[in-house]
Amino acid sequence: MTRLRSLFATAAVVALLTGATAAGTATAAEAAEAREPGCAHVVAYGYGWADIWNECGYTIYATVEVDGFDPPCIQIGPGATERIGLEPGDTPYYAYEC
């Protein structure tokens, strides 16, 4: 009987650890998908323009990913937001550093 209890206790611990790891991984994956990597982030856009925010404490060059040719890189100071021009109909998917 003691061996059976030990087996159940071990199985319960493994199940708890596996569930906690899976939950932690899902949370980290969701956060990574919701946030662009690097310093450059699209914060707003409209017809023919997009605003890129530099969250880092140093100057960067950045642009946005669109269908077709990406616009030329622009300089963005630390903590600043700059507007980049887009071709009519382009929708920015994400910003990236050049």
PDB file of N, CA and C in Angstrom:
ATOM      1  N   MET A   1       0.818  -1.191   0.000  1.00  0.00           N
ATOM      2  CA  MET A   1       0.000   0.000   0.000  1.00  0.00           C
ATOM      3  C   MET A   1       0.863   1.257   0.000  1.00  0.00           C
ATOM      4  N   THR A   2       1.979   1.252   0.743  1.00  0.00           N
ATOM      5  CA  THR A   2       2.851   2.412   0.811  1.00  0.00           C
ATOM      6  C   THR A   2       3.476   2.706  -0.547  1.00  0.00           C
ATOM      7  N   ARG A   3       3.814   1.650  -1.277  1.00  0.00           N
ATOM      8  CA  ARG A   3       4.406   1.837  -2.601  1.00  0.00           C
ATOM      9  C   ARG A   3       3.409   2.507  -3.549  1.00  0.00           C
ATOM     10  N   LEU A   4       2.139   2.134  -3.464  1.00  0.00           N
ATOM     11  CA  LEU A   4       1.104   2.725  -4.305  1.00  0.00           C
ATOM     12  C   LEU A   4       0.927   4.208  -3.979  1.00  0.00           C
ATOM     13  N   ARG A   5       0.926   4.561  -2.703  1.00  0.00           N
ATOM     14  CA  ARG A   5       0.834   5.977  -2.309  1.00  0.00           C
ATOM     15  C   ARG A   5       2.021   6.767  -2.832  1.00  0.00           C
ATOM     16  N   SER A   6       3.198   6.196  -2.734  1.00  0.00           N
ATOM     17  CA  SER A   6       4.402   6.858  -3.229  1.00  0.00           C
ATOM     18  C   SER A   6       4.314   7.094  -4.732  1.00  0.00           C
ATOM     19  N   LEU A   7       3.801   6.123  -5.448  1.00  0.00           N
ATOM     20  CA  LEU A   7       3.633   6.258  -6.898  1.00  0.00           C
ATOM     21  C   LEU A   7       2.646   7.377  -7.225  1.00  0.00           C
ATOM     22  N   PHE A   8       1.527   7.435  -6.509  1.00  0.00           N
ATOM     23  CA  PHE A   8       0.542   8.497  -6.729  1.00  0.00           C
ATOM     24  C   PHE A   8       1.109   9.870  -6.369  1.00  0.00           C
ATOM     25  N   ALA A   9       1.846   9.955  -5.290  1.00  0.00           N
ATOM     26  CA  ALA A   9       2.445  11.222  -4.880  1.00  0.00           C
ATOM     27  C   ALA A   9       3.444  11.707  -5.921  1.00  0.00           C
ATOM     28  N   THR A  10       4.260  10.805  -6.433  1.00  0.00           N
ATOM     29  CA  THR A  10       5.234  11.170  -7.475  1.00  0.00           C
ATOM     30  C   THR A  10       4.523  11.635  -8.736  1.00  0.00           C
ATOM     31  N   ALA A  11       3.470  10.914  -9.120  1.00  0.00           N
ATOM     32  CA  ALA A  11       2.711  11.296 -10.316  1.00  0.00           C
ATOM     33  C   ALA A  11       2.071  12.673 -10.137  1.00  0.00           C
ATOM     34  N   ALA A  12       1.564  12.945  -8.946  1.00  0.00           N
ATOM     35  CA  ALA A  12       0.939  14.248  -8.687  1.00  0.00           C
ATOM     36  C   ALA A  12       1.964  15.379  -8.767  1.00  0.00           C
ATOM     37  N   VAL A  13       3.151  15.161  -8.217  1.00  0.00           N
ATOM     38  CA  VAL A  13       4.197  16.186  -8.271  1.00  0.00           C
ATOM     39  C   VAL A  13       4.618  16.442  -9.710  1.00  0.00           C
ATOM     40  N   VAL A  14       4.801  15.369 -10.483  1.00  0.00           N
ATOM     41  CA  VAL A  14       5.183  15.524 -11.893  1.00  0.00           C
ATOM     42  C   VAL A  14       4.103  16.284 -12.650  1.00  0.00           C
ATOM     43  N   ALA A  15       2.845  15.969 -12.410  1.00  0.00           N
ATOM     44  CA  ALA A  15       1.746  16.663 -13.088  1.00  0.00           C
ATOM     45  C   ALA A  15       1.726  18.148 -12.736  1.00  0.00           C
ATOM     46  N   LEU A  16       1.940  18.463 -11.475  1.00  0.00           N
ATOM     47  CA  LEU A  16       1.961  19.872 -11.058  1.00  0.00           C
ATOM     48  C   LEU A  16       3.118  20.623 -11.691  1.00  0.00           C
ATOM     49  N   LEU A  17       4.296  20.023 -11.699  1.00  0.00           N
ATOM     50  CA  LEU A  17       5.460  20.693 -12.293  1.00  0.00           C
ATOM     51  C   LEU A  17       5.299  20.862 -13.791  1.00  0.00           C
ATOM     52  N   THR A  18       4.790  19.863 -14.471  1.00  0.00           N
ATOM     53  CA  THR A  18       4.579  19.954 -15.912  1.00  0.00           C
ATOM     54  C   THR A  18       3.546  21.035 -16.237  1.00  0.00           C
ATOM     55  N   GLY A  19       2.465  21.082 -15.472  1.00  0.00           N
ATOM     56  CA  GLY A  19       1.437  22.104 -15.696  1.00  0.00           C
ATOM     57  C   GLY A  19       1.956  23.498 -15.440  1.00  0.00           C
ATOM     58  N   ALA A  20       2.755  23.693 -14.404  1.00  0.00           N
ATOM     59  CA  ALA A  20       3.314  25.011 -14.089  1.00  0.00           C
ATOM     60  C   ALA A  20       4.281  25.451 -15.165  1.00  0.00           C
ATOM     61  N   THR A  21       5.101  24.521 -15.667  1.00  0.00           N
ATOM     62  CA  THR A  21       6.048  24.859 -16.734  1.00  0.00           C
ATOM     63  C   THR A  21       5.315  25.245 -18.000  1.00  0.00           C
ATOM     64  N   ALA A  22       4.286  24.492 -18.359  1.00  0.00           N
ATOM     65  CA  ALA A  22       3.521  24.802 -19.564  1.00  0.00           C
ATOM     66  C   ALA A  22       2.835  26.151 -19.441  1.00  0.00           C
ATOM     67  N   ALA A  23       2.272  26.447 -18.282  1.00  0.00           N
ATOM     68  CA  ALA A  23       1.610  27.735 -18.076  1.00  0.00           C
ATOM     69  C   ALA A  23       2.616  28.869 -18.164  1.00  0.00           C
ATOM     70  N   GLY A  24       3.789  28.705 -17.597  1.00  0.00           N
ATOM     71  CA  GLY A  24       4.824  29.735 -17.664  1.00  0.00           C
ATOM     72  C   GLY A  24       5.306  29.953 -19.077  1.00  0.00           C
ATOM     73  N   THR A  25       5.433  28.906 -19.856  1.00  0.00           N
ATOM     74  CA  THR A  25       5.866  29.016 -21.248  1.00  0.00           C
ATOM     75  C   THR A  25       4.814  29.733 -22.074  1.00  0.00           C
ATOM     76  N   ALA A  26       3.559  29.420 -21.873  1.00  0.00           N
ATOM     77  CA  ALA A  26       2.494  30.076 -22.629  1.00  0.00           C
ATOM     78  C   ALA A  26       2.472  31.569 -22.332  1.00  0.00           C
ATOM     79  N   THR A  27       2.652  31.942 -21.085  1.00  0.00           N
ATOM     80  CA  THR A  27       2.657  33.351 -20.720  1.00  0.00           C
ATOM     81  C   THR A  27       3.824  34.070 -21.374  1.00  0.00           C
ATOM     82  N   ALA A  28       5.004  33.475 -21.372  1.00  0.00           N
ATOM     83  CA  ALA A  28       6.177  34.084 -21.996  1.00  0.00           C
ATOM     84  C   ALA A  28       5.982  34.192 -23.503  1.00  0.00           C
ATOM     85  N   ALA A  29       5.396  33.188 -24.124  1.00  0.00           N
ATOM     86  CA  ALA A  29       5.167  33.222 -25.571  1.00  0.00           C
ATOM     87  C   ALA A  29       4.184  34.326 -25.936  1.00  0.00           C
ATOM     88  N   GLU A  30       3.122  34.482 -25.140  1.00  0.00           N
ATOM     89  CA  GLU A  30       2.147  35.533 -25.421  1.00  0.00           C
ATOM     90  C   GLU A  30       2.780  36.912 -25.298  1.00  0.00           C
ATOM     91  N   ALA A  31       3.624  37.107 -24.312  1.00  0.00           N
ATOM     92  CA  ALA A  31       4.285  38.398 -24.133  1.00  0.00           C
ATOM     93  C   ALA A  31       5.220  38.678 -25.290  1.00  0.00           C
ATOM     94  N   ALA A  32       5.922  37.673 -25.776  1.00  0.00           N
ATOM     95  CA  ALA A  32       6.850  37.871 -26.891  1.00  0.00           C
ATOM     96  C   ALA A  32       6.098  38.204 -28.170  1.00  0.00           C
ATOM     97  N   GLU A  33       4.942  37.589 -28.384  1.00  0.00           N
ATOM     98  CA  GLU A  33       4.166  37.872 -29.583  1.00  0.00           C
ATOM     99  C   GLU A  33       3.566  39.263 -29.537  1.00  0.00           C
ATOM    100  N   ALA A  34       3.199  39.735 -28.377  1.00  0.00           N
ATOM    101  CA  ALA A  34       2.558  41.022 -28.251  1.00  0.00           C
ATOM    102  C   ALA A  34       3.539  42.175 -28.358  1.00  0.00           C
ATOM    103  N   ARG A  35       4.816  41.922 -28.217  1.00  0.00           N
ATOM    104  CA  ARG A  35       5.819  42.975 -28.185  1.00  0.00           C
ATOM    105  C   ARG A  35       6.865  42.767 -29.267  1.00  0.00           C
ATOM    106  N   GLU A  36       7.186  43.818 -29.991  1.00  0.00           N
ATOM    107  CA  GLU A  36       8.209  43.739 -31.021  1.00  0.00           C
ATOM    108  C   GLU A  36       9.584  43.639 -30.373  1.00  0.00           C
ATOM    109  N   PRO A  37      10.483  42.865 -30.968  1.00  0.00           N
ATOM    110  CA  PRO A  37      11.837  42.784 -30.411  1.00  0.00           C
ATOM    111  C   PRO A  37      12.636  44.047 -30.697  1.00  0.00           C
ATOM    112  N   GLY A  38      13.622  44.339 -29.884  1.00  0.00           N
ATOM    113  CA  GLY A  38      14.483  45.493 -30.115  1.00  0.00           C
ATOM    114  C   GLY A  38      13.906  46.780 -29.564  1.00  0.00           C
ATOM    115  N   CYS A  39      14.511  47.892 -29.991  1.00  0.00           N
ATOM    116  CA  CYS A  39      14.143  49.213 -29.473  1.00  0.00           C
ATOM    117  C   CYS A  39      12.996  49.865 -30.238  1.00  0.00           C
ATOM    118  N   ALA A  40      12.804  49.509 -31.509  1.00  0.00           N
ATOM    119  CA  ALA A  40      11.841  50.181 -32.380  1.00  0.00           C
ATOM    120  C   ALA A  40      10.467  49.530 -32.300  1.00  0.00           C
ATOM    121  N   HIS A  41       9.431  50.365 -32.146  1.00  0.00           N
ATOM    122  CA  HIS A  41       8.059  49.867 -32.032  1.00  0.00           C
ATOM    123  C   HIS A  41       7.104  50.777 -32.793  1.00  0.00           C
ATOM    124  N   VAL A  42       6.207  50.188 -33.578  1.00  0.00           N
ATOM    125  CA  VAL A  42       5.148  50.956 -34.241  1.00  0.00           C
ATOM    126  C   VAL A  42       4.117  51.308 -33.171  1.00  0.00           C
ATOM    127  N   VAL A  43       3.871  52.599 -32.988  1.00  0.00           N
ATOM    128  CA  VAL A  43       2.908  53.021 -31.972  1.00  0.00           C
ATOM    129  C   VAL A  43       1.627  53.580 -32.578  1.00  0.00           C
ATOM    130  N   ALA A  44       1.668  53.960 -33.853  1.00  0.00           N
ATOM    131  CA  ALA A  44       0.479  54.454 -34.542  1.00  0.00           C
ATOM    132  C   ALA A  44       0.766  54.453 -36.038  1.00  0.00           C
ATOM    133  N   TYR A  45      -0.283  54.356 -36.830  1.00  0.00           N
ATOM    134  CA  TYR A  45      -0.118  54.484 -38.275  1.00  0.00           C
ATOM    135  C   TYR A  45      -1.436  54.872 -38.911  1.00  0.00           C
ATOM    136  N   GLY A  46      -1.315  55.401 -40.116  1.00  0.00           N
ATOM    137  CA  GLY A  46      -2.473  55.811 -40.880  1.00  0.00           C
ATOM    138  C   GLY A  46      -2.139  55.722 -42.353  1.00  0.00           C
ATOM    139  N   TYR A  47      -2.972  56.315 -43.179  1.00  0.00           N
ATOM    140  CA  TYR A  47      -2.773  56.267 -44.621  1.00  0.00           C
ATOM    141  C   TYR A  47      -1.510  57.052 -44.996  1.00  0.00           C
ATOM    142  N   GLY A  48      -0.457  56.356 -45.394  1.00  0.00           N
ATOM    143  CA  GLY A  48       0.770  57.009 -45.851  1.00  0.00           C
ATOM    144  C   GLY A  48       1.778  57.350 -44.759  1.00  0.00           C
ATOM    145  N   TRP A  49       1.583  56.892 -43.528  1.00  0.00           N
ATOM    146  CA  TRP A  49       2.538  57.210 -42.456  1.00  0.00           C
ATOM    147  C   TRP A  49       2.494  56.157 -41.340  1.00  0.00           C
ATOM    148  N   ALA A  50       3.571  56.120 -40.556  1.00  0.00           N
ATOM    149  CA  ALA A  50       3.638  55.292 -39.348  1.00  0.00           C
ATOM    150  C   ALA A  50       4.545  55.996 -38.350  1.00  0.00           C
ATOM    151  N   ASP A  51       4.197  55.926 -37.076  1.00  0.00           N
ATOM    152  CA  ASP A  51       5.024  56.481 -36.009  1.00  0.00           C
ATOM    153  C   ASP A  51       5.806  55.346 -35.363  1.00  0.00           C
ATOM    154  N   ILE A  52       7.133  55.549 -35.248  1.00  0.00           N
ATOM    155  CA  ILE A  52       8.022  54.560 -34.631  1.00  0.00           C
ATOM    156  C   ILE A  52       8.576  55.167 -33.351  1.00  0.00           C
ATOM    157  N   TRP A  53       8.452  54.425 -32.257  1.00  0.00           N
ATOM    158  CA  TRP A  53       8.957  54.864 -30.957  1.00  0.00           C
ATOM    159  C   TRP A  53      10.238  54.107 -30.634  1.00  0.00           C
ATOM    160  N   ASN A  54      11.258  54.834 -30.170  1.00  0.00           N
ATOM    161  CA  ASN A  54      12.518  54.245 -29.728  1.00  0.00           C
ATOM    162  C   ASN A  54      12.473  54.160 -28.208  1.00  0.00           C
ATOM    163  N   GLU A  55      12.350  52.947 -27.664  1.00  0.00           N
ATOM    164  CA  GLU A  55      12.255  52.789 -26.220  1.00  0.00           C
ATOM    165  C   GLU A  55      13.620  52.765 -25.535  1.00  0.00           C
ATOM    166  N   CYS A  56      14.700  52.728 -26.297  1.00  0.00           N
ATOM    167  CA  CYS A  56      16.035  52.610 -25.705  1.00  0.00           C
ATOM    168  C   CYS A  56      16.646  53.979 -25.385  1.00  0.00           C
ATOM    169  N   GLY A  57      17.716  53.954 -24.626  1.00  0.00           N
ATOM    170  CA  GLY A  57      18.376  55.173 -24.180  1.00  0.00           C
ATOM    171  C   GLY A  57      19.489  55.631 -25.100  1.00  0.00           C
ATOM    172  N   TYR A  58      19.437  55.242 -26.361  1.00  0.00           N
ATOM    173  CA  TYR A  58      20.432  55.669 -27.345  1.00  0.00           C
ATOM    174  C   TYR A  58      19.754  55.822 -28.706  1.00  0.00           C
ATOM    175  N   THR A  59      20.398  56.553 -29.611  1.00  0.00           N
ATOM    176  CA  THR A  59      19.838  56.811 -30.935  1.00  0.00           C
ATOM    177  C   THR A  59      19.901  55.557 -31.797  1.00  0.00           C
ATOM    178  N   ILE A  60      18.837  55.320 -32.556  1.00  0.00           N
ATOM    179  CA  ILE A  60      18.784  54.176 -33.461  1.00  0.00           C
ATOM    180  C   ILE A  60      18.368  54.636 -34.852  1.00  0.00           C
ATOM    181  N   TYR A  61      18.514  53.757 -35.818  1.00  0.00           N
ATOM    182  CA  TYR A  61      17.949  53.912 -37.147  1.00  0.00           C
ATOM    183  C   TYR A  61      16.933  52.788 -37.296  1.00  0.00           C
ATOM    184  N   ALA A  62      15.744  53.108 -37.782  1.00  0.00           N
ATOM    185  CA  ALA A  62      14.689  52.102 -37.858  1.00  0.00           C
ATOM    186  C   ALA A  62      13.778  52.353 -39.053  1.00  0.00           C
ATOM    187  N   THR A  63      13.035  51.315 -39.404  1.00  0.00           N
ATOM    188  CA  THR A  63      12.012  51.390 -40.440  1.00  0.00           C
ATOM    189  C   THR A  63      10.912  50.404 -40.076  1.00  0.00           C
ATOM    190  N   VAL A  64       9.949  50.208 -40.980  1.00  0.00           N
ATOM    191  CA  VAL A  64       8.855  49.281 -40.741  1.00  0.00           C
ATOM    192  C   VAL A  64       8.800  48.237 -41.849  1.00  0.00           C
ATOM    193  N   GLU A  65       8.284  47.084 -41.507  1.00  0.00           N
ATOM    194  CA  GLU A  65       8.068  46.002 -42.468  1.00  0.00           C
ATOM    195  C   GLU A  65       6.705  46.190 -43.105  1.00  0.00           C
ATOM    196  N   VAL A  66       6.679  46.241 -44.435  1.00  0.00           N
ATOM    197  CA  VAL A  66       5.432  46.340 -45.195  1.00  0.00           C
ATOM    198  C   VAL A  66       5.499  45.337 -46.342  1.00  0.00           C
ATOM    199  N   ASP A  67       4.379  45.116 -47.020  1.00  0.00           N
ATOM    200  CA  ASP A  67       4.414  44.306 -48.235  1.00  0.00           C
ATOM    201  C   ASP A  67       5.170  45.088 -49.295  1.00  0.00           C
ATOM    202  N   GLY A  68       6.034  44.438 -50.019  1.00  0.00           N
ATOM    203  CA  GLY A  68       6.820  45.129 -51.036  1.00  0.00           C
ATOM    204  C   GLY A  68       8.102  45.674 -50.447  1.00  0.00           C
ATOM    205  N   PHE A  69       8.508  46.846 -50.900  1.00  0.00           N
ATOM    206  CA  PHE A  69       9.762  47.446 -50.445  1.00  0.00           C
ATOM    207  C   PHE A  69       9.549  48.246 -49.165  1.00  0.00           C
ATOM    208  N   ASP A  70      10.392  47.981 -48.170  1.00  0.00           N
ATOM    209  CA  ASP A  70      10.308  48.727 -46.911  1.00  0.00           C
ATOM    210  C   ASP A  70      10.828  50.145 -47.117  1.00  0.00           C
ATOM    211  N   PRO A  71      10.263  51.134 -46.419  1.00  0.00           N
ATOM    212  CA  PRO A  71      10.735  52.517 -46.546  1.00  0.00           C
ATOM    213  C   PRO A  71      12.163  52.656 -46.015  1.00  0.00           C
ATOM    214  N   PRO A  72      12.878  53.699 -46.450  1.00  0.00           N
ATOM    215  CA  PRO A  72      14.238  53.929 -45.945  1.00  0.00           C
ATOM    216  C   PRO A  72      14.247  54.140 -44.427  1.00  0.00           C
ATOM    217  N   CYS A  73      15.369  53.810 -43.811  1.00  0.00           N
ATOM    218  CA  CYS A  73      15.513  53.957 -42.359  1.00  0.00           C
ATOM    219  C   CYS A  73      15.549  55.427 -41.966  1.00  0.00           C
ATOM    220  N   ILE A  74      15.022  55.700 -40.778  1.00  0.00           N
ATOM    221  CA  ILE A  74      15.066  57.052 -40.233  1.00  0.00           C
ATOM    222  C   ILE A  74      15.784  57.016 -38.881  1.00  0.00           C
ATOM    223  N   GLN A  75      16.344  58.155 -38.511  1.00  0.00           N
ATOM    224  CA  GLN A  75      17.025  58.271 -37.219  1.00  0.00           C
ATOM    225  C   GLN A  75      16.007  58.648 -36.158  1.00  0.00           C
ATOM    226  N   ILE A  76      16.089  57.951 -35.002  1.00  0.00           N
ATOM    227  CA  ILE A  76      15.173  58.220 -33.887  1.00  0.00           C
ATOM    228  C   ILE A  76      15.996  58.331 -32.614  1.00  0.00           C
ATOM    229  N   GLY A  77      15.883  59.462 -31.934  1.00  0.00           N
ATOM    230  CA  GLY A  77      16.622  59.702 -30.704  1.00  0.00           C
ATOM    231  C   GLY A  77      16.096  58.859 -29.553  1.00  0.00           C
ATOM    232  N   PRO A  78      16.844  58.832 -28.452  1.00  0.00           N
ATOM    233  CA  PRO A  78      16.440  58.031 -27.295  1.00  0.00           C
ATOM    234  C   PRO A  78      15.085  58.469 -26.733  1.00  0.00           C
ATOM    235  N   GLY A  79      14.167  57.521 -26.602  1.00  0.00           N
ATOM    236  CA  GLY A  79      12.846  57.805 -26.041  1.00  0.00           C
ATOM    237  C   GLY A  79      11.933  58.607 -26.951  1.00  0.00           C
ATOM    238  N   ALA A  80      12.357  58.879 -28.169  1.00  0.00           N
ATOM    239  CA  ALA A  80      11.580  59.733 -29.082  1.00  0.00           C
ATOM    240  C   ALA A  80      10.691  58.904 -30.004  1.00  0.00           C
ATOM    241  N   THR A  81       9.712  59.577 -30.597  1.00  0.00           N
ATOM    242  CA  THR A  81       8.849  58.988 -31.617  1.00  0.00           C
ATOM    243  C   THR A  81       9.009  59.825 -32.881  1.00  0.00           C
ATOM    244  N   GLU A  82       9.238  59.154 -33.994  1.00  0.00           N
ATOM    245  CA  GLU A  82       9.379  59.835 -35.286  1.00  0.00           C
ATOM    246  C   GLU A  82       8.403  59.224 -36.281  1.00  0.00           C
ATOM    247  N   ARG A  83       7.989  60.037 -37.252  1.00  0.00           N
ATOM    248  CA  ARG A  83       7.051  59.600 -38.289  1.00  0.00           C
ATOM    249  C   ARG A  83       7.815  59.240 -39.559  1.00  0.00           C
ATOM    250  N   ILE A  84       7.436  58.108 -40.141  1.00  0.00           N
ATOM    251  CA  ILE A  84       8.040  57.642 -41.383  1.00  0.00           C
ATOM    252  C   ILE A  84       6.947  57.610 -42.446  1.00  0.00           C
ATOM    253  N   GLY A  85       7.301  57.982 -43.671  1.00  0.00           N
ATOM    254  CA  GLY A  85       6.343  57.961 -44.772  1.00  0.00           C
ATOM    255  C   GLY A  85       6.209  56.573 -45.366  1.00  0.00           C
ATOM    256  N   LEU A  86       4.977  56.236 -45.758  1.00  0.00           N
ATOM    257  CA  LEU A  86       4.691  54.950 -46.389  1.00  0.00           C
ATOM    258  C   LEU A  86       4.039  55.182 -47.740  1.00  0.00           C
ATOM    259  N   GLU A  87       4.103  54.177 -48.588  1.00  0.00           N
ATOM    260  CA  GLU A  87       3.386  54.226 -49.854  1.00  0.00           C
ATOM    261  C   GLU A  87       1.889  54.126 -49.554  1.00  0.00           C
ATOM    262  N   PRO A  88       1.059  54.785 -50.333  1.00  0.00           N
ATOM    263  CA  PRO A  88      -0.383  54.679 -50.104  1.00  0.00           C
ATOM    264  C   PRO A  88      -0.831  53.208 -50.101  1.00  0.00           C
ATOM    265  N   GLY A  89      -1.597  52.829 -49.101  1.00  0.00           N
ATOM    266  CA  GLY A  89      -2.091  51.464 -48.995  1.00  0.00           C
ATOM    267  C   GLY A  89      -1.202  50.520 -48.199  1.00  0.00           C
ATOM    268  N   ASP A  90       0.044  50.930 -47.882  1.00  0.00           N
ATOM    269  CA  ASP A  90       0.929  50.080 -47.082  1.00  0.00           C
ATOM    270  C   ASP A  90       0.461  50.055 -45.631  1.00  0.00           C
ATOM    271  N   THR A  91       0.518  48.888 -45.024  1.00  0.00           N
ATOM    272  CA  THR A  91       0.224  48.715 -43.603  1.00  0.00           C
ATOM    273  C   THR A  91       1.472  48.178 -42.924  1.00  0.00           C
ATOM    274  N   PRO A  92       1.997  48.871 -41.917  1.00  0.00           N
ATOM    275  CA  PRO A  92       3.204  48.381 -41.243  1.00  0.00           C
ATOM    276  C   PRO A  92       2.899  47.182 -40.354  1.00  0.00           C
ATOM    277  N   TYR A  93       3.689  46.126 -40.506  1.00  0.00           N
ATOM    278  CA  TYR A  93       3.516  44.934 -39.663  1.00  0.00           C
ATOM    279  C   TYR A  93       4.245  45.104 -38.340  1.00  0.00           C
ATOM    280  N   TYR A  94       5.473  45.620 -38.398  1.00  0.00           N
ATOM    281  CA  TYR A  94       6.277  45.845 -37.201  1.00  0.00           C
ATOM    282  C   TYR A  94       7.434  46.756 -37.556  1.00  0.00           C
ATOM    283  N   ALA A  95       8.073  47.330 -36.554  1.00  0.00           N
ATOM    284  CA  ALA A  95       9.252  48.175 -36.753  1.00  0.00           C
ATOM    285  C   ALA A  95      10.488  47.353 -36.450  1.00  0.00           C
ATOM    286  N   TYR A  96      11.596  47.708 -37.091  1.00  0.00           N
ATOM    287  CA  TYR A  96      12.863  47.036 -36.812  1.00  0.00           C
ATOM    288  C   TYR A  96      14.003  48.008 -36.998  1.00  0.00           C
ATOM    289  N   GLU A  97      15.116  47.720 -36.323  1.00  0.00           N
ATOM    290  CA  GLU A  97      16.301  48.550 -36.431  1.00  0.00           C
ATOM    291  C   GLU A  97      17.094  48.198 -37.679  1.00  0.00           C
ATOM    292  N   CYS A  98      17.673  49.236 -38.293  1.00  0.00           N
ATOM    293  CA  CYS A  98      18.457  49.030 -39.517  1.00  0.00           C
ATOM    294  C   CYS A  98      19.921  48.822 -39.180  1.00  0.00           C
TER     295      CYS A  98
END
